[in-house]
Coordinates of C-alpha atoms in Angstrom, one line a residue:
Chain G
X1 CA -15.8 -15.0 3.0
X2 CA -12.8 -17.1 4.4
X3 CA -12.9 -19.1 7.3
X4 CA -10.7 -17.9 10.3
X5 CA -9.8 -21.5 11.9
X6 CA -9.9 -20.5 16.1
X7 CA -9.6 -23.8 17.9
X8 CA -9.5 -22.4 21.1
X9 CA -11.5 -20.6 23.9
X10 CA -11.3 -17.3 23.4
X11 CA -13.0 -16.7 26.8
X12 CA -9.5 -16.6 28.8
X13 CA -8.9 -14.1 27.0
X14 CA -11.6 -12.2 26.8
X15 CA -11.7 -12.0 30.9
X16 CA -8.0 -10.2 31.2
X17 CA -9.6 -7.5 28.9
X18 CA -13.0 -7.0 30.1
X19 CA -14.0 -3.9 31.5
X20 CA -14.1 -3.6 35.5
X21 CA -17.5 -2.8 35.3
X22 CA -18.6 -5.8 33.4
X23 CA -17.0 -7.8 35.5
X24 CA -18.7 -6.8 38.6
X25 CA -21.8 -7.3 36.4
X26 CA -21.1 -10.8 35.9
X27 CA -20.5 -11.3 39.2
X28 CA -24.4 -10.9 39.5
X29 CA -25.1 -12.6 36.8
X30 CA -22.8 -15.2 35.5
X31 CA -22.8 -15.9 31.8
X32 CA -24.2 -12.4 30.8
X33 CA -23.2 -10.9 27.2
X34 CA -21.7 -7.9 27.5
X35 CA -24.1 -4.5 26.1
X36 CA -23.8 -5.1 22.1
X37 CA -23.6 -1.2 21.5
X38 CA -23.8 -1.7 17.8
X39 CA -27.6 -3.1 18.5
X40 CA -28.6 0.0 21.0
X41 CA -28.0 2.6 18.3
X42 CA -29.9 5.3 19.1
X43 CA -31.7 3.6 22.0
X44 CA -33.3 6.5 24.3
X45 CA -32.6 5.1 27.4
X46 CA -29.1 4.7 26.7
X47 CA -28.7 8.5 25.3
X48 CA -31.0 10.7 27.7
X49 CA -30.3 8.0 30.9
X50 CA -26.7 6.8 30.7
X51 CA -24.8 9.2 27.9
X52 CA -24.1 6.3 25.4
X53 CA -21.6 4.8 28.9
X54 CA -22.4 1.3 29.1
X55 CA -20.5 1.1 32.7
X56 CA -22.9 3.8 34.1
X57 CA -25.4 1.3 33.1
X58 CA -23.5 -1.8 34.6
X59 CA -23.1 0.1 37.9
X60 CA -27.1 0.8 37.9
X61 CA -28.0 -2.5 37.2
X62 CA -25.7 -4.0 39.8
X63 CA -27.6 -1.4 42.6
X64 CA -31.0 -2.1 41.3
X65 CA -30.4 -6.2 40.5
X66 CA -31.8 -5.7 37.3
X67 CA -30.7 -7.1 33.6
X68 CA -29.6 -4.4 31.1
X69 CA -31.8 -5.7 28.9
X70 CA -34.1 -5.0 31.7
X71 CA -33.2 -1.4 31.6
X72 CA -32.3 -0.6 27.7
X73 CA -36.1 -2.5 27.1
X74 CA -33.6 -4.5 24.9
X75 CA -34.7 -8.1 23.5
X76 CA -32.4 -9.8 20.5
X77 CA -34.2 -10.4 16.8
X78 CA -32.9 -12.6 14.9
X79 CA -35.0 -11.4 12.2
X80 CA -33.5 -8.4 11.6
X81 CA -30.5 -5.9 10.7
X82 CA -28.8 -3.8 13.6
Chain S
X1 CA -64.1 82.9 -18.3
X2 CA -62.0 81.4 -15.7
X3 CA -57.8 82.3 -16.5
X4 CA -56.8 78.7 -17.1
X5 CA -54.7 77.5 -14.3
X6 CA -51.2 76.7 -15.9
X7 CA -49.4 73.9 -14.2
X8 CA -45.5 73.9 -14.8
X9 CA -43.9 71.1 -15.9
X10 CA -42.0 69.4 -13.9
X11 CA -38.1 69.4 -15.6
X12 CA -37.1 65.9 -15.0
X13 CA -38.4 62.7 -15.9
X14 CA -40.8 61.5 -13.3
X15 CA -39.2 58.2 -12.3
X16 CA -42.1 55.4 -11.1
X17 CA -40.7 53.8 -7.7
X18 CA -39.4 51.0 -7.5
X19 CA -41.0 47.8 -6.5
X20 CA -43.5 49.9 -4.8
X21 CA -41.6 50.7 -2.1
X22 CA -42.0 54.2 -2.4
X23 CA -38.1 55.2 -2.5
X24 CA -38.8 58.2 -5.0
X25 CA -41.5 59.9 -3.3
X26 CA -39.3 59.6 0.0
X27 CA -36.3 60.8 -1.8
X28 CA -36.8 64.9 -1.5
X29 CA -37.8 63.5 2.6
X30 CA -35.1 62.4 3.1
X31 CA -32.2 64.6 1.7
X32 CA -34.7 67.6 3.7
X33 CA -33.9 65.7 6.9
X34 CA -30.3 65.2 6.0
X35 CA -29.6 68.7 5.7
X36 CA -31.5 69.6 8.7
X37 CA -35.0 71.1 7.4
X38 CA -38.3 70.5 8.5
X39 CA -40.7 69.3 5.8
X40 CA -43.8 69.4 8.1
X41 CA -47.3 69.4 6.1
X42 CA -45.1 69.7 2.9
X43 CA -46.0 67.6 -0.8
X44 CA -42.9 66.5 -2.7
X45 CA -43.3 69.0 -5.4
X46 CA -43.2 70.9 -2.2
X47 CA -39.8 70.2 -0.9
X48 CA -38.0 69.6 -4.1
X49 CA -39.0 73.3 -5.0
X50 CA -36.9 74.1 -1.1
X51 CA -33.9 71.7 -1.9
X52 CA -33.9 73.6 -5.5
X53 CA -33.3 76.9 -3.6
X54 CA -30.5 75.3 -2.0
X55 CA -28.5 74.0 -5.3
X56 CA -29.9 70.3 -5.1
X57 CA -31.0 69.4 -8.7
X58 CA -34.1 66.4 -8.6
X59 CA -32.4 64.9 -11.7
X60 CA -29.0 64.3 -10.0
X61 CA -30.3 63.0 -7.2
X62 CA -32.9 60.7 -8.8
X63 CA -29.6 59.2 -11.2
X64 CA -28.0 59.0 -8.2
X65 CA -30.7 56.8 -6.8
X66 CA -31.5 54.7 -9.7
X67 CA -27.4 53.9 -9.6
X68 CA -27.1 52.9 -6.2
X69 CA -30.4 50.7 -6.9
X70 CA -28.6 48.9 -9.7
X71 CA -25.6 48.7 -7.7
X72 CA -27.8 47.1 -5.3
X73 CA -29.3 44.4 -7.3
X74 CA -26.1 43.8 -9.2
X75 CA -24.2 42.9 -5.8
X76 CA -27.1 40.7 -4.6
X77 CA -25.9 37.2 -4.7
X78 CA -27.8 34.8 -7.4
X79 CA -29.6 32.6 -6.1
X80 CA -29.8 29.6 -8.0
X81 CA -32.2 27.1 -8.0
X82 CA -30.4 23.5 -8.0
X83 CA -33.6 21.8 -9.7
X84 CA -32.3 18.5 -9.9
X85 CA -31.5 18.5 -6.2
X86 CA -35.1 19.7 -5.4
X87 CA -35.7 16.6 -7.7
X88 CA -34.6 14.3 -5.9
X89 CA -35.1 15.9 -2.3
X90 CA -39.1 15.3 -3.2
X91 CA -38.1 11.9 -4.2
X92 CA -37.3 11.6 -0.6
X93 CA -40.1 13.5 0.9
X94 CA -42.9 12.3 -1.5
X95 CA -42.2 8.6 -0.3
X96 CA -44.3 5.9 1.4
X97 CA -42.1 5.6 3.8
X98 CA -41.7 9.4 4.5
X99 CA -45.3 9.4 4.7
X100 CA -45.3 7.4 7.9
X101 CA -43.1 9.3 9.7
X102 CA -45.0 11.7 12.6
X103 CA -45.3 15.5 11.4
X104 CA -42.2 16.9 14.1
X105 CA -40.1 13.8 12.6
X106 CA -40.7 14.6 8.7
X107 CA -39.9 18.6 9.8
X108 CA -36.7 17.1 11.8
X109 CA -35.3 14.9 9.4
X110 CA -36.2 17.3 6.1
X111 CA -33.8 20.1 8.1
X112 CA -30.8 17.8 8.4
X113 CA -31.6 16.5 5.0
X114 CA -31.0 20.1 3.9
X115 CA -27.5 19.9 5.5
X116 CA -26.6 16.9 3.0
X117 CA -24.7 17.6 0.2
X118 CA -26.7 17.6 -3.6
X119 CA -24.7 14.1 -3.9
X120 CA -25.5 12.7 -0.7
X121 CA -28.9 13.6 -1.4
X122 CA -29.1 12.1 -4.7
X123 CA -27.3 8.9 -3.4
X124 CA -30.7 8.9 -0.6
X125 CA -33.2 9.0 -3.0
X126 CA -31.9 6.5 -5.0
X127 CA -34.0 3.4 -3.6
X128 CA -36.2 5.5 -1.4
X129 CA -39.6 4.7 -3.0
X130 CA -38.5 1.1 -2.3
X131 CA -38.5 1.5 1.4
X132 CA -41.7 0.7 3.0
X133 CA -41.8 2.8 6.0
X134 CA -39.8 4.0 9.4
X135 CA -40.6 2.7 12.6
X136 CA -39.3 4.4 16.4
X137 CA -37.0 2.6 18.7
X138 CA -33.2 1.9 18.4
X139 CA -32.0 1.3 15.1
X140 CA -32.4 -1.9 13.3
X141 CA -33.4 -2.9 9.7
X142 CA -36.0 -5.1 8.5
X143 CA -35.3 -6.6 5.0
X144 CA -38.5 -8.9 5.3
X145 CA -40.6 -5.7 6.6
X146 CA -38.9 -3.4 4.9
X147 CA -38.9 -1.0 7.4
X148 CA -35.9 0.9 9.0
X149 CA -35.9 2.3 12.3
X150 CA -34.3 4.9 14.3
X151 CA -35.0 7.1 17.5
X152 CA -37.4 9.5 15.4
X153 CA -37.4 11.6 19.0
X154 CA -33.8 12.2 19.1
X155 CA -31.9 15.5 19.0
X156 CA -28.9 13.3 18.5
X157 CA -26.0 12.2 21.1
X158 CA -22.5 14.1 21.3
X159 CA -21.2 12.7 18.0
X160 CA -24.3 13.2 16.3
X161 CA -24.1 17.0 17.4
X162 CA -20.3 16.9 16.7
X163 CA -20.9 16.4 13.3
X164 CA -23.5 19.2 13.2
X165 CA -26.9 17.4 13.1
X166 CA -30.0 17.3 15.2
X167 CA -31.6 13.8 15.1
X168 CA -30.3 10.3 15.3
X169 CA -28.1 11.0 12.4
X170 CA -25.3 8.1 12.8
X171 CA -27.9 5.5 13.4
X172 CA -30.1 6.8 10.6
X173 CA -27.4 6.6 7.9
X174 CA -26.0 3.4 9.7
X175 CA -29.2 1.6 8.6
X176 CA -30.1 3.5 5.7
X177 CA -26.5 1.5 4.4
X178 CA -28.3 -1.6 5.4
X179 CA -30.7 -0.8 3.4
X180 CA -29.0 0.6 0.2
X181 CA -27.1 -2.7 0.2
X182 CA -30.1 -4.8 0.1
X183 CA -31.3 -2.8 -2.8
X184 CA -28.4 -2.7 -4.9
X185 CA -27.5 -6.4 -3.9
X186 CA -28.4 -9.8 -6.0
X187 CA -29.7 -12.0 -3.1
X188 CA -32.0 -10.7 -0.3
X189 CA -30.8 -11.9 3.1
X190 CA -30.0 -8.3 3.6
X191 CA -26.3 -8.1 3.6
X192 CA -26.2 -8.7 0.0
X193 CA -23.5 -6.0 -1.7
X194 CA -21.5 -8.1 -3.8
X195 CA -18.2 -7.1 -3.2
X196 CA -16.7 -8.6 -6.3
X197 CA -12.4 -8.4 -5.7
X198 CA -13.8 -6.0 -2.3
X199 CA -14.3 -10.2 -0.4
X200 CA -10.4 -10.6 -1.1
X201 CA -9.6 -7.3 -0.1
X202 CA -11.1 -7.4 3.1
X203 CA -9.5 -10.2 3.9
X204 CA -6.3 -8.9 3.2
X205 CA -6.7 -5.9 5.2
X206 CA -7.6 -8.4 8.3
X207 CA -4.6 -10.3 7.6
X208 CA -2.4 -7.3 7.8
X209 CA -3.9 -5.9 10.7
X210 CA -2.5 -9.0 11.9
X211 CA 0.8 -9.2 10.9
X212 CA 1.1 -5.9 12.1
X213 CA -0.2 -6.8 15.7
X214 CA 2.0 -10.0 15.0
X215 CA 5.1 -8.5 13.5
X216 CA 5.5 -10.7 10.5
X217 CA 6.5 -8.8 7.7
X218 CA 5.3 -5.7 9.2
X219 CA 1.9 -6.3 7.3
X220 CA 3.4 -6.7 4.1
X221 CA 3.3 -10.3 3.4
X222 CA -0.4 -11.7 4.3
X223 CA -0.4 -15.2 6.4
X224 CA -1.7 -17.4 3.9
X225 CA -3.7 -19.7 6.8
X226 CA -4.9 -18.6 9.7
X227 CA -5.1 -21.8 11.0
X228 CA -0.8 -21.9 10.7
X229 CA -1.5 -19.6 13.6
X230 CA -0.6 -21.3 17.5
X231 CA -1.9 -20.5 20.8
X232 CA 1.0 -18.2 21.6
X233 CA 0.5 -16.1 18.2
X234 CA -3.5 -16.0 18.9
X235 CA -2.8 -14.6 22.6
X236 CA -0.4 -12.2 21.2
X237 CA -2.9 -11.3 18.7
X238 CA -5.1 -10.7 21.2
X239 CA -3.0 -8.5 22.9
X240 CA -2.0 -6.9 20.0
X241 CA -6.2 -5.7 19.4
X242 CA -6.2 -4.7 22.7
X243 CA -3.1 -2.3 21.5
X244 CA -5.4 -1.6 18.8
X245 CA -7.5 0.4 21.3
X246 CA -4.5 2.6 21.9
X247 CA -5.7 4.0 18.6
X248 CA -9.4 5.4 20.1
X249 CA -7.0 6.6 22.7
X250 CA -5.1 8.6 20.6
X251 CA -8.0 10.2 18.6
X252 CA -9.4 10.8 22.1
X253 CA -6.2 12.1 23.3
X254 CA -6.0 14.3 19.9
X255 CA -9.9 16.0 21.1
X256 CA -8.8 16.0 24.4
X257 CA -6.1 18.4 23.2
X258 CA -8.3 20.2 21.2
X259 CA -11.1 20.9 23.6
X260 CA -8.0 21.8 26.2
X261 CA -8.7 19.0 28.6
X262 CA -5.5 17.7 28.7
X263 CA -2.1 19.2 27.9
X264 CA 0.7 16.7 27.6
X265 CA 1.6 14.6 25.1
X266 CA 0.2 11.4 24.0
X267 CA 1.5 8.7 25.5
X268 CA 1.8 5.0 23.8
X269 CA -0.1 2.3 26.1
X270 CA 0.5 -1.2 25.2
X271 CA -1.8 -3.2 27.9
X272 CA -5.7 -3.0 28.9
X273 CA -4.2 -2.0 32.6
X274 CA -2.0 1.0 31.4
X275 CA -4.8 2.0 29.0
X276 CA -7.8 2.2 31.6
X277 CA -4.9 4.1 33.9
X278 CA -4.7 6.6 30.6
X279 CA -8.7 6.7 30.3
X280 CA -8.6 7.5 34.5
X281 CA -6.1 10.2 33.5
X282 CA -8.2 11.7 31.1
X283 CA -11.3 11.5 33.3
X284 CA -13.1 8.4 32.0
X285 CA -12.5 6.9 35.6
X286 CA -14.1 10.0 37.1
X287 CA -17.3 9.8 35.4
X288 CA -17.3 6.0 37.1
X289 CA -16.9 8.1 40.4
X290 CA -19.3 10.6 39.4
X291 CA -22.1 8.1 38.5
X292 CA -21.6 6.5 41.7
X293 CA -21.9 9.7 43.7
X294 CA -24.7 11.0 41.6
X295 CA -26.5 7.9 42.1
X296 CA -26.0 8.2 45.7
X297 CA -27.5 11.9 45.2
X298 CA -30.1 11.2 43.2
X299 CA -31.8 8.4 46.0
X300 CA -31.3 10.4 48.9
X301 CA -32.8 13.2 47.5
X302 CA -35.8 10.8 45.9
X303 CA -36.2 10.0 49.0
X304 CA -36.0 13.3 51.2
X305 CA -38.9 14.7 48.4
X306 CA -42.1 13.9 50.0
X307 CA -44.2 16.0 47.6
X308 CA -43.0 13.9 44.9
X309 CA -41.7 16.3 42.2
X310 CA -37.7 15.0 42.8
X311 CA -36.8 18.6 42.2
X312 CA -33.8 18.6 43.7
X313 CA -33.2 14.8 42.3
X314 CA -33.5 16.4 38.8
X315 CA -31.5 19.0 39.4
X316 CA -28.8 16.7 40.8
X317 CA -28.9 15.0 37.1
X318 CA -28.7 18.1 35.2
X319 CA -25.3 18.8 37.0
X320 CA -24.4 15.4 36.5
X321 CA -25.2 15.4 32.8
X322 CA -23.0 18.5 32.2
X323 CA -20.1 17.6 33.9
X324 CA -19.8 14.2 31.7
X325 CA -20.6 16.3 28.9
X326 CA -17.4 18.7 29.9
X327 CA -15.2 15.8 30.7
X328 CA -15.8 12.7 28.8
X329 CA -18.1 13.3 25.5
X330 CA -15.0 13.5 23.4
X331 CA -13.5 10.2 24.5
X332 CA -16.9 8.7 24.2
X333 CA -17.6 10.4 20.3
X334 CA -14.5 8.7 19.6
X335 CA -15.2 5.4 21.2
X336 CA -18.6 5.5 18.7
X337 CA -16.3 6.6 15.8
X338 CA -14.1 3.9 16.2
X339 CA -16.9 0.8 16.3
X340 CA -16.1 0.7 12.2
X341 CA -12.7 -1.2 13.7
X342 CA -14.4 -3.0 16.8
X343 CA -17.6 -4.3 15.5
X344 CA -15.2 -5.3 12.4
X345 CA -13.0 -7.4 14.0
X346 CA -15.6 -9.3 16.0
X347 CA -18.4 -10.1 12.8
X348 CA -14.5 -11.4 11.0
X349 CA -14.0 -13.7 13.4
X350 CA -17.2 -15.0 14.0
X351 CA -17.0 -13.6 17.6
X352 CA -14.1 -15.0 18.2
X353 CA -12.4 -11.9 19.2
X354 CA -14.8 -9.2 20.5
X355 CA -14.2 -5.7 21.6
X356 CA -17.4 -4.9 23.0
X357 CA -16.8 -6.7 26.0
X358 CA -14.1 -4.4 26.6
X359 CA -16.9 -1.5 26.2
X360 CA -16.4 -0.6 22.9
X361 CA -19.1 -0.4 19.9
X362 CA -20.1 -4.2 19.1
X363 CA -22.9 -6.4 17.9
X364 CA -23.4 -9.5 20.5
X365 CA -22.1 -12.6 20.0
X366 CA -25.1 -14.2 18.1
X367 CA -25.0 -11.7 15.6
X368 CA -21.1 -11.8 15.4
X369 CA -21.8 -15.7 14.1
X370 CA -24.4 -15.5 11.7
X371 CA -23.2 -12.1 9.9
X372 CA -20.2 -10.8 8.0
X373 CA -18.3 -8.0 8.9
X374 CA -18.8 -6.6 5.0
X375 CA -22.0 -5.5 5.4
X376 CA -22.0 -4.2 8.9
X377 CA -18.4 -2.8 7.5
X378 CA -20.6 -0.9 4.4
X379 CA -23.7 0.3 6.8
X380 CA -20.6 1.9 9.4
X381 CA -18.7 3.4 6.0
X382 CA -22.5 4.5 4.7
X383 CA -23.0 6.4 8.4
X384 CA -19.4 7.9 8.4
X385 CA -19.5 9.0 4.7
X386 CA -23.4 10.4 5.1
X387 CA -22.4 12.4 8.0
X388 CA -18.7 13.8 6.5
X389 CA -17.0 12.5 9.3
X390 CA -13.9 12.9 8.4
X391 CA -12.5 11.9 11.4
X392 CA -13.6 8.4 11.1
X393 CA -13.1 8.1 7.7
X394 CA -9.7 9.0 7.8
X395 CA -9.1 5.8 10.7
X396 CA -11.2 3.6 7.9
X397 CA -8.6 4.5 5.2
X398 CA -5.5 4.1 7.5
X399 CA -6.5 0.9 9.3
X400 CA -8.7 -0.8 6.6
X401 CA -7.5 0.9 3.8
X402 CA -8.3 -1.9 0.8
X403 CA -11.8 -1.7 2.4
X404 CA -12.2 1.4 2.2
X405 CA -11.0 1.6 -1.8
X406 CA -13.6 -0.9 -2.5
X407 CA -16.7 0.5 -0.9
X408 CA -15.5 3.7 -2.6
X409 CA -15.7 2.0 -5.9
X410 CA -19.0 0.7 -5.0
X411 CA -20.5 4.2 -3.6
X412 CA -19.6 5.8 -7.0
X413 CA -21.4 2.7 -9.2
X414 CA -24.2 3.5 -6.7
X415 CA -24.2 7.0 -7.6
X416 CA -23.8 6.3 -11.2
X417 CA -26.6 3.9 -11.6

């Protein structure tokens, strides 16, 4: 695997293309990651709840001041394969 | 001396009926009621002798039968018995891992089995006494564990349904790549294909993708660093992924067209503000609108329900549910379709450069640094090529197209092991 050499912060640019709705989420809560989708595969909540539309869940979680890992029942394992 | 009672003999050869379904003895019956007469307390002998009277010979009509009943059984299609599928289908089924799935899930996931090709199912089998068991939740993959997991629940989201299956099909197939590829691999930290010429390959596709976004050489000459790269070149990089997205538009644009949704041409979009302006003109804005409204709903009528049963709430949602379904399931198919390009770009670049921020199909940023884009690459290809989406494996070949000759190469070893 080769190296790609990035010496800056990508984060300026990741801000111009962010989604509206994130960014209203992270005006609640600062620093948040964004939904990984590749990680909810499959996850019910997600499906039956919010149709696979991660701003539907941004906007509910902005109204209700709660995580979406709150809401998806999601919690990160390094341990394993997504 | 009783006068010895002589029966005649019948002139025709007494034909036994076949399969026991009684089609002789119903014959004379039959051509009676076709003609009209009634056969009422009558024996076959009976109305044969009647039917006689009238010209209709029992030995014509019984050849006549006996023809149409060949006929019958020479038109029916064979059906033949593919054993070695069967073969390896129970290879599947018989396995300690099948075993721990609930009764409904082994019925679900046998039926869209059957839908597999014999190939596909042979390709399945190939490891699966090896894997240890299935687990419910959102997918993942355990190679310590061994297990895999997947929404055993499901009936499948739109794309799942779009390509014709009933469970969690794309997530299944996603991890049962993980899983092939830390069978087939050398080491065991899971991602462990080894891609031989494939590493170089994939790099070179990534490097043309960006000398296209870049315009040098028009993706024909690969940057030899990526570190020769300056700020201005990564920002117009970055831009140039976000054009990249222009490409889920198009496939969105192309099912948009096709389900009737929208009727003028495509339009090329070259920045994140004309391209959410094309999403709100295909109605991806509206279902923003129609969240928020059916939120609104749903409360008020939560509330107003003082018995409890939110009957009014739940109807609410099933409107909501169909009118996203109507307007926005083929953009959002496509969006899932297209997460073998977004998830690729962010695990090559260490997270560097993410599209899931943007909404598109991503891991997070800790797994962005600590896997590779190969085998998250693989388990995407494995999902696309279990499911025949053609669809998505026709963007694979366009956009990573080296990528896509190598884990080709590598599916057919697989099969040929």
């Amino acid at each position: 695997m080769v190296e790609v050499g990035f010496d800056f912060d990508i984060k300026e640019f990741e801000e111009e293309f962010m989604s509206e709705w994130f960014k209203r989420y992270r005006k609640v809560f600062p620093n948040a990651e964004p939904i990984p989708m590749m990680e909810l595969m499959g996850n019910s909540i997600l499906v039956e709840n919010f149709y696979g539309n991660p701003d539907a869940v941004y906007d509910y979680c902005i109204e209700n001041h709660k995580t979406w890992e709150e809401v998806l029942g999601y919690k990160y394992d390094p341990d394993v394969i997504y | 001396m009783a006068e010895k009672k002589i029966y005649e003999q019948p002139k025709f050869e007494v034909v036994e009926p076949d399969e026991g379904n009684g089609a002789n003895t119903r014959l004379p019956y039959g051509i009676a009621k076709g003609l009209g007469l009634s056969t009422e307390g009558m024996t076959p002998r009976q109305v044969w002798e009647m039917l006689k009277k009238r010209g209709i010979n029992p030995e014509n009509e019984y050849e006549k039968l006996k023809e149409k009943a060949t006929e019958e059984i020479e038109s029916e299609p064979v059906k033949e018995v593919d054993a070695q599928r069967e073969g390896h289908k129970m290879t599947i089924t018989q396995s300690k891992a099948f075993a721990t799935l609930s009764k409904t899930a082994k019925e679900k996931l046998e039926r869209n089995l059957d839908k597999l090709s014999s190939e596909q199912i042979a390709i399945i089998s190939k490891y699966a006494d090896r894997l240890h068991s299935y687990s419910n939740g959102s997918g993942q993959y355990s190679t310590g564990g061994g297990y895999l997991r997947y929404d055993q629940t499901s009936n499948g989201d739109g794309l799942d349904k779009e390509l014709g299956f009933d469970f969690d099909a794309t997530t299944f197939f996603h991890e049962y790549g993980h899983f092939i590829d830390n069978m087939v691999g050398e080491d065991k930290t899971g991602y462990s294909i080894k891609y031989d010429s494939s590493t170089v390959s994939v790099h070179e596709d990534a490097l043309n993708c960006f000398n296209d976004f870049l315009k040098l050489g028009g993706g024909t000459e690969p940057l030899k660093s990526m570190d020769r790269i300056k700020r201005e070149q990564y920002r117009a990089f970055y831009k140039g992924l976000a054009k990249a997205t222009e490409k889920d538009q198009l496939w969105a644009h192309k099912s948009l067209t096709e389900f009737g949704y929208v009727k003028e041409p495509y339009k090329p979009s070259y920045t994140p503000e004309r391209a959410r302006q094309l999403f709100g003109e295909y109605g991806y804005e509206n279902s923003v609108k129609l969240w928020d409204s059916y939120n609104k709903d749903y409360k008020a009528w939560q509330q107003a329900e003082s018995d409890g049963t939110n009957a009014r709430a739940k109807q609410k949602q099933k409107e909501y549910n169909e009118e996203l379904e109507k307007h926005n399931r083929p953009i959002h198919n496509n969006i899932k379709r297209c997460a073998i390009l977004t998830d690729f770009f962010g695990l090559y670049t260490n997270n560097k450069i993410n599209l899931y921020s943007d909404g598109y199909y991503g891991h997070s940023g800790s797994y962005n640094k600590w896997h590779n884009a190969q085998g998250e690459a693989w388990a995407e290809y494995f999902s696309l090529k279990m499911t025949n989406d053609t669809k998505g494996l026709d963007i694979m070949k366009k956009y990573l197209p080296k990528t896509y000759d190598a884990f080709e190469q590598k599916y057919n070893a697989i099969k040929e092991k």
